[in-house]
Amino acid sequence: MAARGSGEAVVVSGGAGELVLMWAGFPLLGAGLGAALAAGSGWVAELPWFPFQGWFALLDRWPAERSYPAGAGLAALAGLVLAFLGTRERLTVTVGRTSVRLHRDGHGRDVARAAVTGVFLDGKALVLLDAAGGELARERSDLGPAALRAAFTGQGWPWVEQDPYGSAYRRWVEGLPGLPAGADALLRARQRAVDAGRAGEAAELRGELARLGVVVRDDGKRQYWRLVPGPPDRDGVRR
């Protein structure tokens, strides 16, 4: 896990080693696994629960000089796809004195230091809180806790060791009272997105809930919520 200075800012990222591991290690591991599966393709093709049995049956009929390279090549290609997806999902955090930049998948967002009253890790998620208790950012990553803590505290940010609102969360159950109008429907839609693994849609619905003053956190596929203190604005939206 890399943490380096850039002028006054501190950059926390997976570093070059993570990229080498993904772009070299994943294809090599895939090639080895593919060759091993090609060697045992006849046995694999007889397993009723194993996917792509037709492909393994085809590999079993080929001579070894064709089946081994084919199996290794396809699995190495799958490793490259995983490396590409992993690279897109890498989070880079650039912490300065007056702002932090959160960058992922070619897109970045800046959060001003003046708006932040607390920074902490919720599992693997980096969370930035505002003065009202709302979340300005929640970004999941595999960045090291020690590197993130050092970067933020070194730049004078208010790092806290745990969520100060942790005890306020309630398990979401459809129809449970206490939610603002419209929030239950959004949580219901978000639960479907979470169950189906549609992370982008779940993140979008998290933003819609935040506009209503509802903060959401996930524990596996279970949703927990709390209300942000403070009244909504004249349009009924909590900013």
Short mmCIF file of C-alpha atoms in Angstrom, two decimals:
data_model
loop_
_atom_site.label_atom_id
_atom_site.label_comp_id
_atom_site.label_asym_id
_atom_site.label_seq_id
_atom_site.Cartn_x
_atom_site.Cartn_y
_atom_site.Cartn_z
CA MET A 1 0.00 0.00 0.00
CA ALA A 2 1.60 3.22 -1.15
CA ALA A 3 1.42 6.56 0.63
CA ARG A 4 3.51 9.30 -0.90
CA GLY A 5 3.72 13.04 -0.73
CA SER A 6 2.89 15.25 -3.70
CA GLY A 7 3.91 18.76 -2.65
CA GLU A 8 1.89 19.28 0.48
CA ALA A 9 -0.64 16.57 -0.37
CA VAL A 10 -0.34 12.92 0.59
CA VAL A 11 -1.45 10.27 -1.91
CA VAL A 12 -2.65 6.89 -0.69
CA SER A 13 -3.07 4.21 -3.35
CA GLY A 14 -2.40 0.56 -4.01
CA GLY A 15 0.90 1.53 -5.60
CA ALA A 16 2.74 0.06 -8.57
CA GLY A 17 3.07 -3.31 -6.85
CA GLU A 18 -0.68 -3.77 -6.90
CA LEU A 19 -0.79 -3.08 -10.64
CA VAL A 20 2.04 -5.55 -11.29
CA LEU A 21 0.24 -8.17 -9.21
CA MET A 22 -2.99 -7.70 -11.16
CA TRP A 23 -1.63 -7.37 -14.70
CA ALA A 24 1.07 -10.04 -14.39
CA GLY A 25 -0.17 -12.25 -11.57
CA PHE A 26 -3.80 -12.67 -12.61
CA PRO A 27 -3.03 -13.82 -16.21
CA LEU A 28 -0.23 -16.13 -15.04
CA LEU A 29 -2.43 -17.65 -12.35
CA GLY A 30 -5.22 -18.00 -14.89
CA ALA A 31 -2.95 -19.69 -17.41
CA GLY A 32 -1.80 -22.21 -14.84
CA LEU A 33 -5.34 -22.92 -13.72
CA GLY A 34 -6.53 -23.19 -17.33
CA ALA A 35 -3.80 -25.69 -18.20
CA ALA A 36 -4.66 -27.75 -15.11
CA LEU A 37 -8.35 -27.77 -16.02
CA ALA A 38 -7.51 -28.74 -19.59
CA ALA A 39 -5.47 -31.66 -18.26
CA GLY A 40 -8.46 -32.84 -16.24
CA SER A 41 -11.10 -31.80 -18.78
CA GLY A 42 -12.52 -35.30 -19.14
CA TRP A 43 -13.10 -35.58 -15.41
CA VAL A 44 -14.52 -32.04 -15.18
CA ALA A 45 -16.93 -32.69 -18.07
CA GLU A 46 -18.51 -35.50 -16.05
CA LEU A 47 -19.30 -33.28 -13.05
CA PRO A 48 -23.00 -32.38 -13.34
CA TRP A 49 -22.66 -29.22 -11.19
CA PHE A 50 -19.66 -27.72 -13.01
CA PRO A 51 -20.41 -24.95 -15.55
CA PHE A 52 -19.34 -25.00 -19.23
CA GLN A 53 -19.31 -28.78 -19.42
CA GLY A 54 -19.63 -28.64 -23.21
CA TRP A 55 -16.38 -26.73 -23.47
CA PHE A 56 -14.57 -29.22 -21.26
CA ALA A 57 -15.96 -32.10 -23.26
CA LEU A 58 -14.59 -30.42 -26.40
CA LEU A 59 -11.19 -29.91 -24.79
CA ASP A 60 -11.15 -33.57 -23.78
CA ARG A 61 -11.56 -34.60 -27.40
CA TRP A 62 -8.65 -32.45 -28.56
CA PRO A 63 -5.05 -33.64 -28.46
CA ALA A 64 -2.95 -32.28 -25.60
CA GLU A 65 -0.93 -30.01 -27.90
CA ARG A 66 -4.15 -28.13 -28.70
CA SER A 67 -6.17 -28.42 -25.47
CA TYR A 68 -3.44 -27.20 -23.10
CA PRO A 69 -2.69 -23.93 -24.97
CA ALA A 70 -6.41 -23.31 -25.52
CA GLY A 71 -7.26 -23.80 -21.85
CA ALA A 72 -4.30 -21.74 -20.66
CA GLY A 73 -4.99 -18.97 -23.18
CA LEU A 74 -8.67 -18.61 -22.33
CA ALA A 75 -7.99 -18.56 -18.60
CA ALA A 76 -5.15 -16.03 -19.07
CA LEU A 77 -7.56 -13.83 -21.02
CA ALA A 78 -10.02 -14.07 -18.12
CA GLY A 79 -7.18 -12.99 -15.83
CA LEU A 80 -6.57 -9.92 -18.00
CA VAL A 81 -10.26 -9.04 -17.80
CA LEU A 82 -10.10 -9.30 -13.99
CA ALA A 83 -6.99 -7.11 -13.98
CA PHE A 84 -8.77 -4.50 -16.09
CA LEU A 85 -11.80 -4.49 -13.79
CA GLY A 86 -9.59 -4.36 -10.72
CA THR A 87 -7.65 -1.40 -12.12
CA ARG A 88 -10.88 0.48 -12.78
CA GLU A 89 -12.05 -0.10 -9.20
CA ARG A 90 -8.83 1.10 -7.54
CA LEU A 91 -9.36 4.08 -5.25
CA THR A 92 -6.72 6.78 -4.95
CA VAL A 93 -7.03 9.23 -2.05
CA THR A 94 -5.10 12.52 -2.24
CA VAL A 95 -5.20 14.33 1.09
CA GLY A 96 -4.25 18.00 1.30
CA ARG A 97 -4.62 20.62 3.96
CA THR A 98 -7.76 22.16 2.47
CA SER A 99 -9.36 19.31 0.47
CA VAL A 100 -9.26 15.61 -0.32
CA ARG A 101 -9.60 14.11 -3.78
CA LEU A 102 -11.20 10.67 -4.18
CA HIS A 103 -10.38 9.19 -7.58
CA ARG A 104 -11.72 5.98 -9.12
CA ASP A 105 -12.34 4.70 -12.65
CA GLY A 106 -11.21 7.90 -14.35
CA HIS A 107 -13.46 10.08 -12.22
CA GLY A 108 -12.57 12.18 -9.21
CA ARG A 109 -14.40 14.27 -6.66
CA ASP A 110 -13.09 16.82 -4.21
CA VAL A 111 -14.35 17.36 -0.68
CA ALA A 112 -13.39 20.54 1.13
CA ARG A 113 -11.78 20.24 4.56
CA ALA A 114 -14.06 22.98 5.89
CA ALA A 115 -17.13 20.81 5.28
CA VAL A 116 -15.77 17.73 7.11
CA THR A 117 -16.18 17.13 10.83
CA GLY A 118 -15.14 13.48 10.96
CA VAL A 119 -13.22 10.88 8.95
CA PHE A 120 -13.24 7.17 9.77
CA LEU A 121 -13.24 3.68 8.35
CA ASP A 122 -16.43 1.63 8.41
CA GLY A 123 -15.06 -1.79 7.56
CA LYS A 124 -13.39 -1.20 4.21
CA ALA A 125 -15.30 2.00 3.50
CA LEU A 126 -13.73 5.43 3.96
CA VAL A 127 -16.41 7.79 5.30
CA LEU A 128 -16.40 11.59 5.54
CA LEU A 129 -19.05 13.24 7.73
CA ASP A 130 -20.45 16.76 7.63
CA ALA A 131 -21.48 18.94 10.56
CA ALA A 132 -25.09 17.70 10.48
CA GLY A 133 -24.05 14.05 10.65
CA GLY A 134 -24.63 13.33 6.97
CA GLU A 135 -22.12 11.49 4.82
CA LEU A 136 -20.20 13.57 2.31
CA ALA A 137 -18.49 10.46 0.94
CA ARG A 138 -18.44 6.70 1.44
CA GLU A 139 -15.88 4.87 -0.69
CA ARG A 140 -14.97 1.19 -0.40
CA SER A 141 -11.39 0.12 -1.07
CA ASP A 142 -8.59 -2.18 0.06
CA LEU A 143 -6.37 0.71 1.12
CA GLY A 144 -4.54 0.16 4.39
CA PRO A 145 -6.13 1.67 7.51
CA ALA A 146 -2.76 2.80 8.86
CA ALA A 147 -1.84 4.61 5.64
CA LEU A 148 -5.21 6.37 5.47
CA ARG A 149 -5.10 7.36 9.14
CA ALA A 150 -1.57 8.73 8.79
CA ALA A 151 -2.48 10.69 5.66
CA PHE A 152 -5.51 12.38 7.20
CA THR A 153 -4.08 13.03 10.65
CA GLY A 154 -0.83 14.28 9.14
CA GLN A 155 -2.79 16.89 7.20
CA GLY A 156 -4.81 17.93 10.25
CA TRP A 157 -8.11 16.25 9.40
CA PRO A 158 -10.46 15.13 12.22
CA TRP A 159 -9.87 11.38 12.16
CA VAL A 160 -12.05 9.32 14.54
CA GLU A 161 -11.61 5.64 15.32
CA GLN A 162 -15.26 4.66 14.89
CA ASP A 163 -18.54 5.96 13.55
CA PRO A 164 -19.85 8.49 16.11
CA TYR A 165 -23.38 7.70 14.92
CA GLY A 166 -22.95 3.93 14.95
CA SER A 167 -25.54 3.36 17.67
CA ALA A 168 -28.20 5.29 15.74
CA TYR A 169 -28.58 2.77 12.92
CA ARG A 170 -31.66 0.57 12.67
CA ARG A 171 -32.14 -2.52 10.53
CA TRP A 172 -34.37 -1.72 7.57
CA VAL A 173 -37.59 -3.69 7.49
CA GLU A 174 -40.19 -2.81 4.87
CA GLY A 175 -42.94 -0.62 6.33
CA LEU A 176 -41.03 0.21 9.51
CA PRO A 177 -42.18 3.61 10.84
CA GLY A 178 -39.86 6.57 11.33
CA LEU A 179 -38.66 7.10 7.78
CA PRO A 180 -39.37 10.23 5.74
CA ALA A 181 -41.96 10.01 2.98
CA GLY A 182 -40.60 8.14 -0.02
CA ALA A 183 -37.61 6.65 1.80
CA ASP A 184 -39.18 3.23 2.28
CA ALA A 185 -39.77 2.87 -1.47
CA LEU A 186 -36.17 3.89 -2.18
CA LEU A 187 -34.84 1.39 0.37
CA ARG A 188 -37.01 -1.30 -1.18
CA ALA A 189 -35.60 -0.54 -4.63
CA ARG A 190 -32.09 -0.39 -3.23
CA GLN A 191 -32.52 -3.78 -1.53
CA ARG A 192 -33.35 -5.28 -4.94
CA ALA A 193 -30.22 -3.66 -6.39
CA VAL A 194 -28.06 -4.94 -3.51
CA ASP A 195 -29.47 -8.47 -3.84
CA ALA A 196 -28.77 -8.44 -7.58
CA GLY A 197 -25.25 -7.06 -7.18
CA ARG A 198 -26.00 -3.83 -9.08
CA ALA A 199 -23.51 -1.66 -7.21
CA GLY A 200 -23.95 1.39 -9.41
CA GLU A 201 -27.70 1.46 -8.93
CA ALA A 202 -27.32 0.90 -5.18
CA ALA A 203 -24.91 3.85 -4.98
CA GLU A 204 -27.31 6.06 -6.94
CA LEU A 205 -30.18 5.18 -4.61
CA ARG A 206 -27.94 5.88 -1.62
CA GLY A 207 -27.59 9.40 -2.97
CA GLU A 208 -31.37 9.76 -3.35
CA LEU A 209 -31.83 8.64 0.26
CA ALA A 210 -29.21 11.14 1.41
CA ARG A 211 -31.32 13.92 -0.13
CA LEU A 212 -34.12 12.83 2.19
CA GLY A 213 -31.81 12.87 5.20
CA VAL A 214 -31.36 9.09 5.41
CA VAL A 215 -27.90 7.57 5.77
CA VAL A 216 -27.55 3.93 4.72
CA ARG A 217 -24.89 1.38 5.55
CA ASP A 218 -24.71 -2.24 4.42
CA ASP A 219 -23.85 -5.34 6.39
CA GLY A 220 -23.58 -7.99 3.72
CA LYS A 221 -26.91 -7.67 1.93
CA ARG A 222 -28.71 -6.20 4.94
CA GLN A 223 -29.45 -2.48 5.00
CA TYR A 224 -29.25 -0.30 8.10
CA TRP A 225 -30.36 3.32 8.24
CA ARG A 226 -30.32 6.41 10.41
CA LEU A 227 -31.69 9.92 10.08
CA VAL A 228 -29.53 13.00 9.68
CA PRO A 229 -30.30 15.55 12.41
CA GLY A 230 -31.67 18.90 11.30
CA PRO A 231 -34.75 20.02 9.40
CA PRO A 232 -35.15 19.71 5.63
CA ASP A 233 -35.08 22.83 3.46
CA ARG A 234 -38.20 24.45 2.06
CA ASP A 235 -38.34 21.88 -0.74
CA GLY A 236 -38.44 19.03 1.77
CA VAL A 237 -34.88 17.95 0.97
CA ARG A 238 -32.03 17.68 3.44
CA ARG A 239 -28.86 19.08 1.87
#
